[in-house]
Tab-separated table of C-alpha atoms and ligand atoms in Angstrom:
chain	number	residue	atom	x	y	z
A	21	MET	CA	-33.956	-5.609	16.353
A	22	LYS	CA	-32.499	-9.010	15.278
A	23	PRO	CA	-31.827	-9.286	11.677
A	24	ASN	CA	-33.044	-11.585	9.518
A	25	THR	CA	-30.058	-13.826	8.156
A	26	GLY	CA	-31.952	-15.167	5.524
A	27	ALA	CA	-32.182	-11.660	4.322
A	28	LEU	CA	-28.787	-10.438	4.817
A	29	HIS	CA	-27.447	-13.370	2.731
A	30	LYS	CA	-29.709	-12.827	-0.005
A	31	ALA	CA	-28.711	-8.915	0.284
A	32	TYR	CA	-25.088	-9.686	-0.147
A	33	GLU	CA	-25.231	-12.125	-2.793
A	34	LEU	CA	-27.078	-9.207	-5.222
A	35	ALA	CA	-24.626	-6.758	-3.811
A	36	LYS	CA	-21.721	-9.061	-4.722
A	37	GLU	CA	-23.208	-9.295	-8.365
A	38	SER	CA	-23.656	-5.554	-8.422
A	39	TYR	CA	-19.935	-4.560	-7.616
A	40	ALA	CA	-18.785	-7.453	-9.550
A	41	ALA	CA	-20.265	-5.853	-12.827
A	42	TRP	CA	-18.002	-2.791	-11.614
A	43	GLY	CA	-15.118	-5.365	-11.889
A	44	ILE	CA	-15.153	-5.119	-7.822
A	45	ASP	CA	-14.319	-7.787	-5.809
A	46	THR	CA	-16.492	-7.785	-2.401
A	47	GLU	CA	-14.607	-11.072	-1.077
A	48	ALA	CA	-11.156	-8.903	-1.382
A	49	ALA	CA	-12.654	-6.105	0.037
A	50	MET	CA	-13.400	-7.518	3.516
A	51	THR	CA	-10.294	-9.685	3.439
A	52	ALA	CA	-8.472	-6.153	3.223
A	53	LEU	CA	-10.337	-4.136	5.635
A	54	ASP	CA	-9.639	-7.411	8.138
A	55	ALA	CA	-5.878	-6.156	7.840
A	56	LEU	CA	-6.497	-2.636	8.762
A	57	PRO	CA	-6.529	-2.348	12.645
A	58	ILE	CA	-7.318	0.890	14.147
A	59	SER	CA	-5.879	2.015	17.528
A	60	LEU	CA	-8.724	2.841	19.849
A	61	HIS	CA	-8.106	5.877	22.573
A	62	CYS	CA	-8.676	4.442	26.001
A	63	TRP	CA	-9.535	8.126	27.025
A	64	GLN	CA	-12.742	8.156	25.347
A	65	GLY	CA	-13.946	5.695	28.126
A	66	ASP	CA	-13.321	8.290	30.992
A	67	ASP	CA	-13.074	11.652	29.901
A	68	VAL	CA	-9.210	11.861	29.384
A	69	ALA	CA	-9.075	11.845	33.412
A	70	GLY	CA	-6.829	8.376	33.755
A	71	PHE	CA	-5.855	6.868	37.038
A	72	GLU	CA	-3.317	8.891	38.498
A	73	ALA	CA	-5.239	10.770	40.938
A	74	PRO	CA	-8.926	10.557	41.983
A	75	ASP	CA	-9.669	14.172	41.520
A	76	THR	CA	-7.484	15.338	38.314
A	77	VAL	CA	-8.954	18.071	36.354
A	78	LEU	CA	-7.843	17.766	32.864
A	79	SER	CA	-5.696	20.923	31.465
A	80	GLY	CA	-3.743	21.429	28.562
A	81	GLY	CA	-5.682	23.385	26.257
A	82	ILE	CA	-8.125	20.187	25.894
A	83	MET	CA	-11.304	19.618	27.208
A	84	THR	CA	-14.346	17.642	27.754
A	85	THR	CA	-17.770	18.772	27.917
A	86	GLY	CA	-20.872	16.732	29.251
A	87	ALA	CA	-21.615	14.390	32.452
A	88	TYR	CA	-22.942	10.997	30.760
A	89	PRO	CA	-23.222	8.780	34.106
A	90	GLY	CA	-21.413	5.593	34.252
A	91	LYS	CA	-17.701	6.848	33.283
A	92	ALA	CA	-15.105	4.075	34.166
A	93	ARG	CA	-13.323	5.097	37.442
A	94	ASN	CA	-10.296	2.642	37.664
A	95	ALA	CA	-8.234	0.511	34.940
A	96	GLU	CA	-10.766	-2.778	35.624
A	97	GLU	CA	-13.868	-0.701	34.637
A	98	LEU	CA	-12.157	0.750	31.408
A	99	ARG	CA	-11.158	-2.636	30.189
A	100	ALA	CA	-14.658	-4.071	30.825
A	101	ASP	CA	-15.696	-1.233	29.038
A	102	LEU	CA	-13.363	-1.533	26.109
A	103	ASP	CA	-14.215	-5.445	26.110
A	104	LYS	CA	-17.800	-4.437	25.345
A	105	ALA	CA	-16.876	-2.227	22.571
A	106	LEU	CA	-14.595	-4.126	21.052
A	107	SER	CA	-17.083	-7.086	20.996
A	108	LEU	CA	-19.660	-5.289	18.985
A	109	ILE	CA	-16.557	-4.296	16.228
A	110	PRO	CA	-15.707	-6.305	13.623
A	111	GLY	CA	-11.906	-7.201	13.218
A	112	THR	CA	-8.714	-7.256	15.672
A	113	HIS	CA	-7.626	-3.579	16.654
A	114	ARG	CA	-5.059	-2.272	18.745
A	115	LEU	CA	-5.610	-0.027	21.953
A	116	ASN	CA	-3.939	3.405	22.324
A	117	LEU	CA	-2.834	4.363	26.085
A	118	HIS	CA	-1.548	7.102	27.907
A	119	ALA	CA	0.776	7.671	30.479
A	120	ILE	CA	-1.615	8.887	33.033
A	121	TYR	CA	-3.580	4.912	33.034
A	122	ALA	CA	-0.947	3.407	34.689
A	123	GLU	CA	-1.504	0.818	37.388
A	124	THR	CA	0.618	1.515	40.228
A	125	GLY	CA	-1.518	-0.274	42.905
A	126	GLY	CA	-2.484	2.884	45.098
A	127	ALA	CA	1.291	3.976	45.039
A	128	THR	CA	2.365	7.400	44.002
A	129	VAL	CA	4.544	7.085	41.078
A	130	ASP	CA	6.290	9.975	39.857
A	131	ARG	CA	5.815	10.166	36.002
A	132	THR	CA	9.333	9.937	35.110
A	133	GLU	CA	9.539	6.466	37.056
A	134	LEU	CA	6.983	4.845	35.219
A	135	GLY	CA	8.148	1.536	33.429
A	136	PRO	CA	6.827	-1.198	31.741
A	137	GLU	CA	5.711	-2.896	35.545
A	138	HIS	CA	2.862	-0.410	35.846
A	139	PHE	CA	1.148	-1.471	32.383
A	140	THR	CA	1.318	-5.235	32.942
A	141	HIS	CA	-2.231	-5.489	33.410
A	142	TRP	CA	-2.491	-3.788	30.177
A	143	MET	CA	-0.194	-5.920	28.536
A	144	GLN	CA	-1.775	-9.036	29.844
A	145	TRP	CA	-5.547	-7.876	28.549
A	146	ALA	CA	-3.657	-7.087	25.390
A	147	LYS	CA	-1.736	-10.500	24.936
A	148	GLU	CA	-5.196	-12.273	25.828
A	149	LYS	CA	-7.122	-10.519	23.125
A	150	ASN	CA	-4.164	-10.723	20.870
A	151	ILE	CA	-4.042	-6.976	19.905
A	152	GLY	CA	-1.331	-4.379	19.735
A	153	LEU	CA	-0.652	-1.233	22.684
A	154	ASP	CA	0.152	1.697	21.580
A	155	PHE	CA	1.605	4.620	23.640
A	156	ASN	CA	1.751	8.374	24.847
A	157	PRO	CA	3.403	10.372	27.229
A	158	THR	CA	1.186	12.378	29.307
A	159	MET	CA	2.281	16.072	29.239
A	160	PHE	CA	-0.696	17.679	30.741
A	161	SER	CA	-3.044	17.542	33.772
A	162	HIS	CA	-0.005	18.214	36.012
A	163	PRO	CA	1.640	20.898	38.472
A	164	LYS	CA	4.865	21.151	35.834
A	165	SER	CA	2.832	21.899	32.807
A	166	ALA	CA	0.717	24.496	34.993
A	167	ASP	CA	2.656	27.328	33.012
A	168	GLY	CA	1.237	25.604	29.787
A	169	PHE	CA	4.871	24.863	28.535
A	170	THR	CA	6.898	21.594	29.124
A	171	LEU	CA	9.482	20.485	26.149
A	172	SER	CA	9.951	24.150	25.273
A	173	HIS	CA	10.026	25.554	28.965
A	174	PRO	CA	12.353	28.183	29.323
A	175	ASP	CA	13.357	26.609	32.597
A	176	LYS	CA	15.406	23.299	32.218
A	177	SER	CA	14.233	21.834	35.098
A	178	ILE	CA	10.743	21.633	33.603
A	179	ARG	CA	12.187	20.612	30.171
A	180	GLU	CA	14.348	17.993	31.935
A	181	TYR	CA	11.419	16.481	33.886
A	182	TRP	CA	9.584	16.306	31.277
A	183	ILE	CA	12.292	14.450	28.866
A	184	ALA	CA	12.669	11.922	31.447
A	185	HIS	CA	9.349	11.210	31.155
A	186	CYS	CA	9.110	10.932	27.639
A	187	LYS	CA	12.301	8.578	27.315
A	188	ALA	CA	10.472	6.669	30.228
A	189	CYS	CA	7.626	6.070	27.927
A	190	ARG	CA	9.788	5.177	24.769
A	191	ARG	CA	10.979	2.474	26.648
A	192	ILE	CA	7.684	1.281	27.891
A	193	GLY	CA	6.514	1.669	24.263
A	194	GLU	CA	9.109	-1.011	23.784
A	195	ALA	CA	8.066	-3.093	26.216
A	196	PHE	CA	4.755	-3.255	24.688
A	197	GLY	CA	6.312	-4.069	21.455
A	198	ARG	CA	8.427	-6.844	22.647
A	199	GLU	CA	5.945	-8.337	24.641
A	200	LEU	CA	2.952	-8.123	21.833
A	201	GLY	CA	5.033	-8.851	18.677
A	202	THR	CA	3.959	-5.707	16.932
A	203	PRO	CA	5.599	-2.375	17.324
A	204	CYS	CA	3.993	-0.027	19.537
A	205	VAL	CA	3.302	3.727	17.815
A	206	THR	CA	4.463	6.379	20.919
A	207	ASN	CA	3.101	9.641	20.106
A	208	ILE	CA	4.089	12.713	21.692
A	209	TRP	CA	2.175	15.649	21.923
A	210	VAL	CA	2.625	18.499	23.883
A	211	ILE	CA	0.522	21.714	25.208
A	212	ASP	CA	3.124	24.328	24.869
A	213	GLY	CA	1.959	27.872	23.248
A	214	PHE	CA	1.461	31.238	24.096
A	215	LYS	CA	-2.349	32.759	24.703
A	216	ASP	CA	-1.367	36.033	23.279
A	217	ILE	CA	0.947	37.192	20.537
A	218	PRO	CA	4.471	36.389	21.385
A	219	ILE	CA	7.987	38.297	20.762
A	220	ASP	CA	10.144	35.077	20.434
A	221	ARG	CA	8.697	32.018	18.635
A	222	MET	CA	12.479	30.859	17.959
A	223	SER	CA	13.663	30.197	20.955
A	224	PRO	CA	10.972	27.789	22.449
A	225	ARG	CA	11.090	26.024	19.101
A	226	GLN	CA	14.629	25.289	19.247
A	227	ARG	CA	13.996	24.403	22.872
A	228	LEU	CA	11.523	22.356	21.734
A	229	CYS	CA	13.641	20.763	18.981
A	230	ASP	CA	16.687	20.090	21.436
A	231	SER	CA	14.130	18.458	23.926
A	232	LEU	CA	12.984	15.890	21.203
A	233	ASP	CA	16.536	15.388	20.136
A	234	ALA	CA	17.442	14.526	23.769
A	235	ILE	CA	14.138	12.314	24.441
A	236	LEU	CA	15.322	10.195	21.070
A	237	GLU	CA	18.975	9.736	21.602
A	238	GLU	CA	18.503	6.551	23.069
A	239	PRO	CA	18.231	3.881	20.343
A	240	ILE	CA	15.207	1.826	20.231
A	241	SER	CA	14.363	-0.993	17.321
A	242	SER	CA	11.610	0.021	15.324
A	243	THR	CA	10.524	-3.671	15.374
A	244	TYR	CA	9.216	-2.711	18.850
A	245	ASN	CA	8.638	1.067	19.108
A	246	LEU	CA	7.917	3.665	16.680
A	247	ASP	CA	7.972	7.640	17.589
A	248	ALA	CA	5.550	9.901	16.288
A	249	VAL	CA	4.978	13.776	17.004
A	250	GLU	CA	1.393	15.610	16.854
A	251	SER	CA	1.021	19.267	15.635
A	252	LYS	CA	-1.236	21.519	16.447
A	253	LEU	CA	-2.943	24.866	15.151
A	254	PHE	CA	-4.087	26.158	18.439
A	255	GLY	CA	-5.498	25.026	22.062
A	256	ILE	CA	-7.644	27.143	24.233
A	257	GLY	CA	-4.740	29.144	26.211
A	258	SER	CA	-2.394	28.900	23.266
A	259	GLU	CA	-4.684	30.861	20.821
A	260	ALA	CA	-1.913	32.951	19.009
A	261	CYS	CA	0.952	30.517	18.869
A	262	VAL	CA	1.708	26.532	19.479
A	263	ILE	CA	5.095	25.651	19.612
A	264	GLY	CA	4.638	22.308	17.886
A	265	SER	CA	2.888	23.291	14.827
A	266	HIS	CA	2.952	21.835	11.547
A	267	GLU	CA	5.798	22.960	9.988
A	268	PHE	CA	7.735	22.559	13.034
A	269	TYR	CA	6.991	18.675	13.166
A	270	MET	CA	6.803	18.321	9.724
A	271	GLY	CA	10.159	19.502	9.262
A	272	TYR	CA	11.103	17.570	12.356
A	273	ALA	CA	9.843	14.141	11.450
A	274	ALA	CA	11.241	13.830	8.125
A	275	THR	CA	14.804	14.759	9.622
A	276	ARG	CA	14.695	12.556	12.012
A	277	LYS	CA	13.179	9.955	9.996
A	278	ILE	CA	9.931	9.195	12.452
A	279	LEU	CA	6.304	9.217	12.421
A	280	LEU	CA	4.246	12.607	11.825
A	281	CYS	CA	0.783	12.584	13.281
A	282	LEU	CA	-1.791	14.379	11.678
A	283	ASP	CA	-4.865	15.088	13.878
A	284	ALA	CA	-8.321	15.994	12.037
A	285	GLY	CA	-8.965	18.641	14.268
A	286	HIS	CA	-5.430	20.071	14.540
A	287	PHE	CA	-5.699	22.880	10.974
A	288	HIS	CA	-7.707	25.389	10.146
A	289	PRO	CA	-11.175	24.847	9.627
A	290	THR	CA	-11.129	24.544	5.987
A	291	GLU	CA	-8.054	22.721	6.026
A	292	VAL	CA	-8.559	18.876	5.856
A	293	ILE	CA	-5.657	16.001	6.807
A	294	SER	CA	-7.030	13.523	3.575
A	295	ASN	CA	-5.181	16.520	1.178
A	296	LYS	CA	-2.170	16.229	3.516
A	297	ILE	CA	-1.815	12.511	3.500
A	298	SER	CA	0.080	12.287	-0.101
A	299	SER	CA	2.279	15.040	0.291
A	300	CYS	CA	3.542	13.772	3.591
A	301	LEU	CA	3.831	10.071	2.571
A	302	LEU	CA	6.435	11.563	-0.082
A	303	PHE	CA	8.451	13.305	2.610
A	304	LEU	CA	7.872	10.904	5.550
A	305	GLU	CA	8.757	7.654	6.991
A	306	GLY	CA	4.824	7.166	7.599
A	307	LEU	CA	2.117	8.881	9.593
A	308	LEU	CA	-0.252	8.300	12.691
A	309	LEU	CA	-3.599	9.793	12.183
A	310	HIS	CA	-5.962	10.802	14.636
A	311	VAL	CA	-9.427	10.284	13.273
A	312	SER	CA	-11.646	12.929	15.077
A	313	ARG	CA	-14.259	15.629	13.933
A	314	PRO	CA	-13.781	19.166	14.393
A	315	ILE	CA	-16.692	21.401	14.564
A	316	ARG	CA	-15.996	25.155	14.444
A	317	TRP	CA	-12.994	24.532	16.416
A	318	ASP	CA	-10.716	21.237	17.655
A	319	SER	CA	-13.543	19.888	19.727
A	320	ASP	CA	-13.001	16.124	19.197
A	321	HIS	CA	-16.463	14.756	18.280
A	322	VAL	CA	-17.225	11.351	17.629
A	323	VAL	CA	-16.472	10.711	13.989
A	324	ILE	CA	-19.643	10.383	11.479
A	325	LEU	CA	-19.503	8.962	8.347
A	326	ASP	CA	-19.094	11.981	6.749
A	327	ASP	CA	-16.920	13.467	3.500
A	328	GLU	CA	-13.761	14.031	5.284
A	329	LEU	CA	-13.902	10.293	6.772
A	330	ARG	CA	-14.129	9.074	3.514
A	331	ALA	CA	-11.382	10.777	2.027
A	332	ILE	CA	-9.094	10.029	4.829
A	333	ALA	CA	-9.847	6.022	4.036
A	334	GLN	CA	-9.661	6.911	0.279
A	335	GLU	CA	-6.205	7.992	0.647
A	336	ILE	CA	-5.430	4.954	3.035
A	337	VAL	CA	-6.494	2.674	0.585
A	338	ARG	CA	-5.882	4.048	-2.808
A	339	TYR	CA	-2.219	4.176	-2.328
A	340	ASN	CA	-1.703	0.966	-0.754
A	341	GLN	CA	0.034	2.390	2.057
A	342	SER	CA	-1.777	1.167	5.065
A	343	LYS	CA	1.604	-0.547	6.371
A	344	ARG	CA	2.881	3.084	6.716
A	345	ILE	CA	0.113	4.745	7.843
A	346	HIS	CA	-1.184	4.003	11.117
A	347	ILE	CA	-4.851	4.596	12.173
A	348	GLY	CA	-6.053	5.848	15.533
A	349	LEU	CA	-8.931	7.538	16.726
A	350	ASP	CA	-8.866	11.041	19.013
A	351	PHE	CA	-12.129	11.892	20.156
A	352	PHE	CA	-13.823	12.572	23.592
A	353	ASP	CA	-17.520	12.885	23.955
A	354	ALA	CA	-18.554	13.128	27.754
A	355	SER	CA	-22.277	13.897	27.017
A	356	ILE	CA	-23.097	10.714	25.446
A	357	ASN	CA	-22.755	6.923	26.128
A	358	ARG	CA	-18.816	6.295	25.957
A	359	ILE	CA	-18.862	2.881	24.829
A	360	ALA	CA	-21.250	3.677	22.153
A	361	ALA	CA	-18.976	6.391	21.222
A	362	TRP	CA	-16.191	3.899	20.913
A	363	VAL	CA	-18.299	1.599	18.760
A	364	ILE	CA	-19.836	4.430	16.599
A	365	GLY	CA	-16.770	5.988	15.890
A	366	THR	CA	-14.725	2.914	14.713
A	367	ARG	CA	-17.509	1.571	12.875
A	368	ASN	CA	-17.845	4.463	11.129
A	369	THR	CA	-13.824	4.295	10.511
A	370	GLN	CA	-14.450	1.217	8.887
A	371	LYS	CA	-17.230	1.376	7.039
A	372	ALA	CA	-14.918	4.526	5.379
A	373	LEU	CA	-12.196	2.163	4.745
A	374	LEU	CA	-14.708	-0.536	3.379
A	375	LEU	CA	-16.459	1.824	1.005
A	376	ALA	CA	-13.073	2.967	0.027
A	377	LEU	CA	-11.881	-0.792	-0.750
A	378	LEU	CA	-15.133	-1.163	-2.927
A	379	GLU	CA	-13.802	0.991	-5.544
A	380	ASN	CA	-12.394	-0.098	-8.805
A	381	THR	CA	-9.348	2.485	-8.003
A	382	GLU	CA	-7.446	1.527	-11.171
A	383	THR	CA	-10.505	2.268	-13.665
A	384	LEU	CA	-11.140	5.655	-11.803
A	385	ARG	CA	-7.162	6.508	-12.089
A	386	GLN	CA	-7.042	5.526	-15.728
A	387	ILE	CA	-10.168	7.636	-16.476
A	388	GLU	CA	-8.292	10.530	-14.831
A	389	GLU	CA	-4.994	10.428	-16.386
A	390	SER	CA	-6.780	10.409	-19.747
A	391	PHE	CA	-8.593	13.917	-18.423
A	392	SER	CA	-11.969	12.226	-18.687
A	393	PHE	CA	-13.438	14.278	-15.845
A	394	THR	CA	-16.645	13.921	-16.850
A	395	ASP	CA	-16.329	10.188	-16.814
A	396	ARG	CA	-14.625	10.196	-13.107
A	397	LEU	CA	-17.673	12.640	-11.740
A	398	ALA	CA	-20.463	10.253	-13.175
A	399	TYR	CA	-18.612	6.913	-11.936
A	400	LEU	CA	-17.515	8.506	-8.454
A	401	GLU	CA	-21.353	9.529	-7.972
A	402	GLU	CA	-23.025	6.458	-9.052
A	403	LEU	CA	-20.744	4.387	-6.779
A	404	LYS	CA	-22.191	6.161	-4.100
A	405	SER	CA	-25.767	4.500	-4.341
A	406	MET	CA	-24.133	1.002	-4.722
A	407	PRO	CA	-25.805	-1.621	-2.591
A	408	PHE	CA	-22.707	-0.732	0.391
A	409	GLY	CA	-24.760	-1.326	3.520
A	410	ALA	CA	-25.442	-4.950	2.071
A	411	VAL	CA	-21.818	-5.933	2.186
A	412	TRP	CA	-21.388	-4.197	5.524
A	413	ASP	CA	-23.817	-5.953	7.212
A	414	TYR	CA	-22.718	-9.431	5.886
A	415	TYR	CA	-19.210	-8.081	6.887
A	416	CYS	CA	-20.234	-7.505	10.394
A	417	HIS	CA	-22.562	-10.977	10.512
A	418	SER	CA	-19.512	-13.080	8.818
A	419	ARG	CA	-17.290	-11.272	11.671
A	420	GLY	CA	-19.279	-12.477	14.343
A	421	VAL	CA	-20.280	-8.965	15.848
A	422	PRO	CA	-24.156	-7.489	16.032
A	423	VAL	CA	-25.519	-6.175	12.602
A	424	GLY	CA	-27.049	-2.861	12.055
A	425	THR	CA	-28.475	-1.206	15.251
A	426	ALA	CA	-28.262	-4.489	17.661
A	427	TRP	CA	-25.114	-3.321	18.564
A	428	PHE	CA	-26.924	-0.601	20.241
A	429	ASP	CA	-29.173	-3.205	22.158
A	430	ALA	CA	-26.235	-4.593	23.869
A	431	VAL	CA	-24.497	-1.352	24.997
A	432	LYS	CA	-28.288	-0.407	26.371
A	433	GLU	CA	-28.182	-3.613	28.337
A	434	TYR	CA	-24.549	-2.771	29.473
A	435	GLU	CA	-25.580	0.627	30.632
A	436	ARG	CA	-28.542	-0.816	32.427
A	437	THR	CA	-26.666	-3.712	34.320
A	438	ILE	CA	-23.087	-2.380	34.930
A	439	LEU	CA	-22.516	1.368	34.119
A	440	ALA	CA	-25.897	2.592	36.113
A	441	ALA	CA	-24.268	0.808	39.166
A	442	ARG	CA	-21.277	3.422	38.812
A	443	GLY	CA	-23.483	6.075	40.542
B	773	RNT	C1	-4.602	17.019	21.660
B	773	RNT	C2	-4.229	15.961	20.799
B	773	RNT	C3	-3.844	14.843	21.509
B	773	RNT	C4	-5.071	14.611	22.669
B	773	RNT	C5	-4.522	13.382	23.654
B	773	RNT	C6	-5.288	12.817	24.627
B	773	RNT	O1	-5.173	18.437	20.644
B	773	RNT	O2	-5.066	16.020	19.988
B	773	RNT	O3	-3.911	13.816	20.585
B	773	RNT	O4	-6.090	14.112	22.559
B	773	RNT	O5	-3.022	12.862	23.414
B	774	ZN	ZN1	-5.168	14.192	18.723
């Protein structure tokens, strides 16, 4: 559907007036949104397979379900798919890579031997697009993680293997930061945990702590690389005890002055990360968010514009702490068009941020501090029916990307002409 640009401008002018009557500046909100990059996760494009070996089976307590045709089979295809997705998303963003997306020119390169030279195409691509790169060691889908333990494994040689991999990854992150002029967030997530109730939770946690210390020993300037650690409650096969739990990493990140990664799917089902952000910011250097949507478990559904997504965005915007909160996405649905998945999830995250920016936070804060809770409820509910859609449409239009469902026409066309040929 082609937008009627005359109607779009008119609707925007009216919306601008409506918001102005509330003391809300729509132009300022859109400019603020421009400055909030979202790190798109490369792994939605190929169901977390990577390019290390053609027949990689995803393991480590995470999984994708579905067999939608047309997934990217190599880095060129993945970049082409990302180009398509990014052309349908307003603003300038980032890309989050995993070590298994290295390009080794067909050679087998051990994960401990990976270096920036295996990511030159990615760096070139990012440079051309003027976007930053983020990074992750890959400590799953590998024979040395087959026991379900990596950095906390009782076998020292296994721990050393993964320590070496993580050290290599931090150097790759540093190279990304140097090359692209924006620090790379290198996020460590390990699969380690027990399927059934363990005797000893302390020893593996002590080993994980020591391994992490060994990894972080090498000083790397925060101008180039920022370290993050990601906690989790349970995984498939680690239901009883995850070594890298929330308490573990909260303490670790606070004492080592690194970032903590909060993944929306990594807590008890009624727990929300939006309620953790403010507390974490009081004690940590900063946060990495893995914006995701769990349904009944850590299912990594594409994020929709639901209350929790809106609450996460409000937490980022209301305290003006976006410099300390790195927004990343982490979902993988193999049952739908993967490019559409990126576009829907990213645009929804931006919509949530824009909604949060279109709020008269200062007034609401004063109302709250005077304990006028009836007023607070009344205002918040009225805000919900403000003409947000007109501002969002105008934002997309003015930033040169399709308005409304027009982006989906482009995805369908790409599916017909490019994805269908992949077999
Ligand atoms: C797994 C974690 C982790 C992964 C990626 C692929 O539960 O959320 O962030 O999704 O590393
Ligand atoms: Zn995650």
